[in-house]
PDB file of C-alpha atoms in Angstrom:
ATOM      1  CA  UNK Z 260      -5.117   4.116 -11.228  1.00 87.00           C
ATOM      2  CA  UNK Z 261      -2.906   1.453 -10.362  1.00 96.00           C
ATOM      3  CA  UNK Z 262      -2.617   0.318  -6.953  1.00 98.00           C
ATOM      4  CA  UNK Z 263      -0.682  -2.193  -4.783  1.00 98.00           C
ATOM      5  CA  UNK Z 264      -1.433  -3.375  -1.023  1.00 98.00           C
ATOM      6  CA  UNK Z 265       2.572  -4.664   0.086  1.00 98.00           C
ATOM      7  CA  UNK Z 266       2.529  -6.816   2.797  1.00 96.00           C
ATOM      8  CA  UNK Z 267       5.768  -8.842   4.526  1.00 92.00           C
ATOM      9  CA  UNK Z 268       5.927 -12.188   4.875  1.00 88.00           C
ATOM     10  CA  UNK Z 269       3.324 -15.350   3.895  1.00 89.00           C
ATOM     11  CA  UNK Z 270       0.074 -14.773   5.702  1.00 93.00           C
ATOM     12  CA  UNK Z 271      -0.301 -17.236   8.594  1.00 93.00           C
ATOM     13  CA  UNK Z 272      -4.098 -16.937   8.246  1.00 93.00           C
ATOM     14  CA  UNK Z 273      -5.687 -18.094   5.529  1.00 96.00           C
ATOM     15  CA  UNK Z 274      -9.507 -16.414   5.954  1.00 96.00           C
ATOM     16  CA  UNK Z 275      -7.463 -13.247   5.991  1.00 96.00           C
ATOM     17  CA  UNK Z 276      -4.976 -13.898   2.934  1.00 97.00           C
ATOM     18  CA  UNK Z 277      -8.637 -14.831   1.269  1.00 98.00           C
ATOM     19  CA  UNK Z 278     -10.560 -11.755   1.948  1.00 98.00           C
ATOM     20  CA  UNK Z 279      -7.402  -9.555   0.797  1.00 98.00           C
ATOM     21  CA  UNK Z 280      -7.575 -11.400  -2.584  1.00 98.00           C
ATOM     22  CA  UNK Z 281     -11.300 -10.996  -2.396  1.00 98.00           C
ATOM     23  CA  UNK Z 282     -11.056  -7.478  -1.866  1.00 98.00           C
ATOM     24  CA  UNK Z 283      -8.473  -7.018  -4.081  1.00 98.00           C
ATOM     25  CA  UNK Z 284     -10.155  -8.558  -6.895  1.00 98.00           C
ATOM     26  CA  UNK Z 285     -13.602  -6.377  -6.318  1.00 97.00           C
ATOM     27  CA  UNK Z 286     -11.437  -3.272  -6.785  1.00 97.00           C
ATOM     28  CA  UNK Z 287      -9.965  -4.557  -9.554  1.00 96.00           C
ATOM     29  CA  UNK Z 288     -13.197  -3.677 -11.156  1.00 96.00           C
ATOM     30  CA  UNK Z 289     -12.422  -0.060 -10.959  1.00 96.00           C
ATOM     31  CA  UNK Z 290      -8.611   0.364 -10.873  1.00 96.00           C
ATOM     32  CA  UNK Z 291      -5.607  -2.138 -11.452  1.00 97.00           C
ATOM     33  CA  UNK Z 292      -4.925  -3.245  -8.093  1.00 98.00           C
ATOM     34  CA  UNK Z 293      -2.548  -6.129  -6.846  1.00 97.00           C
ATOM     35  CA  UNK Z 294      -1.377  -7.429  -3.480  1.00 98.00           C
ATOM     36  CA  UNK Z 295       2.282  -8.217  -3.364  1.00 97.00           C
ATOM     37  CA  UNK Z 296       3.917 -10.052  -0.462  1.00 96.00           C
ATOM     38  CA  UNK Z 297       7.393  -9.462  -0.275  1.00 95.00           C
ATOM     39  CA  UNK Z 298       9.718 -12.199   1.887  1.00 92.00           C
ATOM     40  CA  UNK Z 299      12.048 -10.657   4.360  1.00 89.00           C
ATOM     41  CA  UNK Z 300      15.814 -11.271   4.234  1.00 89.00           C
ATOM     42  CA  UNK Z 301      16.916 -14.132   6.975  1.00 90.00           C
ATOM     43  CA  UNK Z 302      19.392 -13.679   9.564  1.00 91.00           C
ATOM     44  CA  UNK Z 303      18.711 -10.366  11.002  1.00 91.00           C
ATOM     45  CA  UNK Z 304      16.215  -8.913  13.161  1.00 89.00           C
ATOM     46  CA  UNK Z 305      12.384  -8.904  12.048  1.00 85.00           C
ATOM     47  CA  UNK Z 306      12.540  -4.965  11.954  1.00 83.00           C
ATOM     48  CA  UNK Z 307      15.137  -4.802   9.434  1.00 91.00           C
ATOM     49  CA  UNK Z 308      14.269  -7.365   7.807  1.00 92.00           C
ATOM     50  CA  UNK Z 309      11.227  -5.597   7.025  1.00 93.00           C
ATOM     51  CA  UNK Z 310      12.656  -2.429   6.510  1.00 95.00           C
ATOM     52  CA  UNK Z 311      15.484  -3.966   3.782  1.00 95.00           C
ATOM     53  CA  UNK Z 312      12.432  -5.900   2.399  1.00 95.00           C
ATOM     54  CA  UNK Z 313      10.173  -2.943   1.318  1.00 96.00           C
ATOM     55  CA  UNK Z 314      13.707  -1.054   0.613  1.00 95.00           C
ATOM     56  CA  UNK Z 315      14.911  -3.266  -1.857  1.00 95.00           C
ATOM     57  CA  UNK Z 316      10.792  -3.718  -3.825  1.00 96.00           C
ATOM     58  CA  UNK Z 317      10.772   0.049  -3.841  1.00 96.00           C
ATOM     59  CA  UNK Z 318      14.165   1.008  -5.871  1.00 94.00           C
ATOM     60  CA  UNK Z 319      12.547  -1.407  -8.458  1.00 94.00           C
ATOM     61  CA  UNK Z 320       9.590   0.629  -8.773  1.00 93.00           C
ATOM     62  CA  UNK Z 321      10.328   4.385  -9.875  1.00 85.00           C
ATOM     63  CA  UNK Z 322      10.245   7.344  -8.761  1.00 85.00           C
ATOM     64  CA  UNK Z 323       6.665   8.439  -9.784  1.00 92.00           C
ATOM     65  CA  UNK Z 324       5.044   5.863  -6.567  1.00 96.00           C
ATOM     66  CA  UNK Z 325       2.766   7.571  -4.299  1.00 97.00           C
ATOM     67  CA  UNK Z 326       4.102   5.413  -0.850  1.00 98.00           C
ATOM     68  CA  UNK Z 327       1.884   5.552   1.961  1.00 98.00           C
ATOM     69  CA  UNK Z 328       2.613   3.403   5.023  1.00 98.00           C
ATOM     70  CA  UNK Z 329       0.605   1.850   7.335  1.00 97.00           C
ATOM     71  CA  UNK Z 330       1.411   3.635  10.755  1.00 94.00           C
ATOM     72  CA  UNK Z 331      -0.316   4.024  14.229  1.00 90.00           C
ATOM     73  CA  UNK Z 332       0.781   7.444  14.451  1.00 91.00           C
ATOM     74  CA  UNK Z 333      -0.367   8.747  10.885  1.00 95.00           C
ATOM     75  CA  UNK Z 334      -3.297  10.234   9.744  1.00 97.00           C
ATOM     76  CA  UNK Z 335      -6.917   8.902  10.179  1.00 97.00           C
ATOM     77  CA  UNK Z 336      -9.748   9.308   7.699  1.00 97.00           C
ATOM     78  CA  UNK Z 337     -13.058   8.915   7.547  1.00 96.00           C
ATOM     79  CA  UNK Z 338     -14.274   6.735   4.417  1.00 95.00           C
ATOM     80  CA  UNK Z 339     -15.692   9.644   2.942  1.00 96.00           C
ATOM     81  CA  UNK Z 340     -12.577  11.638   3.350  1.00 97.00           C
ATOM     82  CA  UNK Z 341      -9.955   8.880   2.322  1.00 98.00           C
ATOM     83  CA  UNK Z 342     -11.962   8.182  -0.936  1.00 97.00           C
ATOM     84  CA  UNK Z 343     -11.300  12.002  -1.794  1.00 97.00           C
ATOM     85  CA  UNK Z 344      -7.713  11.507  -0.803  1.00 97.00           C
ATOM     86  CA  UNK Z 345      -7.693   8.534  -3.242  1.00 97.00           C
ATOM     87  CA  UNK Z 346      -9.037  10.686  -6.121  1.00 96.00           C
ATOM     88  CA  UNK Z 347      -6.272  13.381  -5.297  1.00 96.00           C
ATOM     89  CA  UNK Z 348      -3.886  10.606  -5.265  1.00 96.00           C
ATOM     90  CA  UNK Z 349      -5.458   9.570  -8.640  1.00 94.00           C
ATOM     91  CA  UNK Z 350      -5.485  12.986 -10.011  1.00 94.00           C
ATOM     92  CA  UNK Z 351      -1.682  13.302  -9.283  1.00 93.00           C
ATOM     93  CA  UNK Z 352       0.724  12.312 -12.016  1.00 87.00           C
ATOM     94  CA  UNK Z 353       1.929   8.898 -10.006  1.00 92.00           C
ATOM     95  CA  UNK Z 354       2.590   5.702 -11.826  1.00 91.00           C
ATOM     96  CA  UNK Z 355       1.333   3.842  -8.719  1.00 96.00           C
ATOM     97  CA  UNK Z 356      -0.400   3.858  -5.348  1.00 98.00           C
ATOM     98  CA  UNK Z 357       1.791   1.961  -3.190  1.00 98.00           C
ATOM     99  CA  UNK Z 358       0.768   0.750   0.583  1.00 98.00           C
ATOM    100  CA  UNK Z 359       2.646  -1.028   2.535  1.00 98.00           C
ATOM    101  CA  UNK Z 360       1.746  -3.055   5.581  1.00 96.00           C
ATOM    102  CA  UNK Z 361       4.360  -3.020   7.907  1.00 88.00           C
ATOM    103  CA  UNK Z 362       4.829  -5.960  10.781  1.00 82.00           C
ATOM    104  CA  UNK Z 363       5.303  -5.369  14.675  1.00 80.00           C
ATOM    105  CA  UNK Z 364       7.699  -2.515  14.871  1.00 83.00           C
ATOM    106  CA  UNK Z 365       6.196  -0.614  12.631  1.00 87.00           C
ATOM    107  CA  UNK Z 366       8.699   1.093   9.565  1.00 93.00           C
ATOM    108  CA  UNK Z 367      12.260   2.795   9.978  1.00 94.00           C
ATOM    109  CA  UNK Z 368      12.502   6.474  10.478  1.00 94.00           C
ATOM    110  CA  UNK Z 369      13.688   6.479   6.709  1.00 94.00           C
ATOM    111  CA  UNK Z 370      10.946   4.632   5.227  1.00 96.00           C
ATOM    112  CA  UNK Z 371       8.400   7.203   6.863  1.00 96.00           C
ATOM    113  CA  UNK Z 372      10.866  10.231   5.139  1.00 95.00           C
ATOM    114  CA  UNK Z 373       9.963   8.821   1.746  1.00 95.00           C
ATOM    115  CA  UNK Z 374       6.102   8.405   2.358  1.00 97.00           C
ATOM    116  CA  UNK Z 375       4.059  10.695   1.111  1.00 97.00           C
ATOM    117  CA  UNK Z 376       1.259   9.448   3.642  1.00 98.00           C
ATOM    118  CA  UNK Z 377       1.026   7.693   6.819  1.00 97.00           C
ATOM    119  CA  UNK Z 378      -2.253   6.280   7.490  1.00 98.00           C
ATOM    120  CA  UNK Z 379      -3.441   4.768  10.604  1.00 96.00           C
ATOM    121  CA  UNK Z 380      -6.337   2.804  10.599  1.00 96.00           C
ATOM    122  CA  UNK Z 381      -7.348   3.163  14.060  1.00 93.00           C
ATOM    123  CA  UNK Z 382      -6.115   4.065  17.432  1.00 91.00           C
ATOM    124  CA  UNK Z 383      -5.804   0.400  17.689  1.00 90.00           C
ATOM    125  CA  UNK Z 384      -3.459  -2.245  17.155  1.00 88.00           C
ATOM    126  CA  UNK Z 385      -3.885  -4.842  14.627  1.00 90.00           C
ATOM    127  CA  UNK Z 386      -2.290  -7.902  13.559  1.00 91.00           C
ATOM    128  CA  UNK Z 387      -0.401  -6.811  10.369  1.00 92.00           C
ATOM    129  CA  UNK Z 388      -2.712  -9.446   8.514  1.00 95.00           C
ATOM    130  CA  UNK Z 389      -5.930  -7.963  10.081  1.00 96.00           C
ATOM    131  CA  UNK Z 390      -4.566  -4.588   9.218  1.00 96.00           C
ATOM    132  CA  UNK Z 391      -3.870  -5.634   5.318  1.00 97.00           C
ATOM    133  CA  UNK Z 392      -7.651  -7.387   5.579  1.00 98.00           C
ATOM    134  CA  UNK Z 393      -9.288  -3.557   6.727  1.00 98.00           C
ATOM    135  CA  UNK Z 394      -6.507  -1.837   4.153  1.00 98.00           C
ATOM    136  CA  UNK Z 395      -8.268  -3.601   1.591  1.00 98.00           C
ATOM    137  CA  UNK Z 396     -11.384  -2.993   2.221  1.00 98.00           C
ATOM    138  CA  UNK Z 397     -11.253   0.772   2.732  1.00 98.00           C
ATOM    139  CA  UNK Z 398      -9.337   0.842  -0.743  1.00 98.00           C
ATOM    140  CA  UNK Z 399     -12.010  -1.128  -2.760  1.00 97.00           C
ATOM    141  CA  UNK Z 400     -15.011   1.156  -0.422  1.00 97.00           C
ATOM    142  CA  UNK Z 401     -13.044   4.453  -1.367  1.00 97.00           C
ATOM    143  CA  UNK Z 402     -13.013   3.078  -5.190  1.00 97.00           C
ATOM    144  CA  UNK Z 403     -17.085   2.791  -4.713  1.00 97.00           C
ATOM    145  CA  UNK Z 404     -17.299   6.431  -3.437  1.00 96.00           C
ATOM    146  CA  UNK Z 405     -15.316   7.683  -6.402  1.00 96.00           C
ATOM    147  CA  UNK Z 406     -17.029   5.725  -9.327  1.00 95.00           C
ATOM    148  CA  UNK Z 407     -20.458   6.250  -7.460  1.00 92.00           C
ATOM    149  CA  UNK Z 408     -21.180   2.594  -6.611  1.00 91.00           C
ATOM    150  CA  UNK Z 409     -23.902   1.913  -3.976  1.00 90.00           C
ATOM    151  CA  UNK Z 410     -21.368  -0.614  -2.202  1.00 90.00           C
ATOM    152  CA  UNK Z 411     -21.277   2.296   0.770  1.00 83.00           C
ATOM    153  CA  UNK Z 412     -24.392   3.288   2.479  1.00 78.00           C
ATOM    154  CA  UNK Z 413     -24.159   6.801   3.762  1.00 67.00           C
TER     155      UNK Z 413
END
């Protein structure tokens, strides 16, 4: 499976922009997983930027993407449950697992039309770079479930 964590914008903290790459590296043991930070446009507000951003990486990428978006309204999972969602993601005939990490406003009503999943990590909020930190993690731990690696204790 290939899989890649989109973020917006340069990390401001570095511990976090390390433990994605950590992360991000341990699942690479088990599928072919990247983290791509994409640089908003200048000169217009942060939520559009955002929006255009993500926009403009997608058209490059296909049609055969599974997008899910990061969204405090979406869907929560246990990590039992979003490690079988990641094997019927798998199972599906997509090129790529793509989520995306939005910033403060969240994504554009038309972004969330062309996901096939939002996902919410918790009812809380997080800093986007906290949220790509724990979107990382539950990626690589759902990887573990699937390939049967003692990494989750349950």
């Amino acid at each position: 499976m290939n899989i890649c964590l989109v973020t917006i914008g340069k990390f401001k903290s570095s511990a976090c922009a390390e433990l994605v790459q950590n992360y991000v590296k341990l699942a690479s043991r088990f599928a072919d997983m990247r983290h791509v930070q994409l640089s908003p446009p200048k000169n217009i507000p942060e939520h559009d930027a955002q929006n255009q951003a993500l926009l403009k990486w997608l058209e490059r990428q296909g049609t055969r993407i599974f997008l899910t978006l990061l969204d405090e309204r979406g869907k929560s999972f246990e990590s039992v449950a979003f490690s079988k969602k990641a094997q019927a993601i798998q199972d599906g005939s997509h090129s790529e697992w793509v989520i995306a990490v939005g910033g403060a406003h969240g994504y554009s009503d038309e972004l969330k039309g062309r996901a096939q999943l939002l996902w919410s990590l918790s009812p809380l909020t997080f800093p986007h770079e906290m949220a790509a930190t724990v979107a990382a993690e539950q990626i690589y731990r759902a990887l573990t479930l699937m390939h049967r690696h003692p990494y989750h204790n349950s």
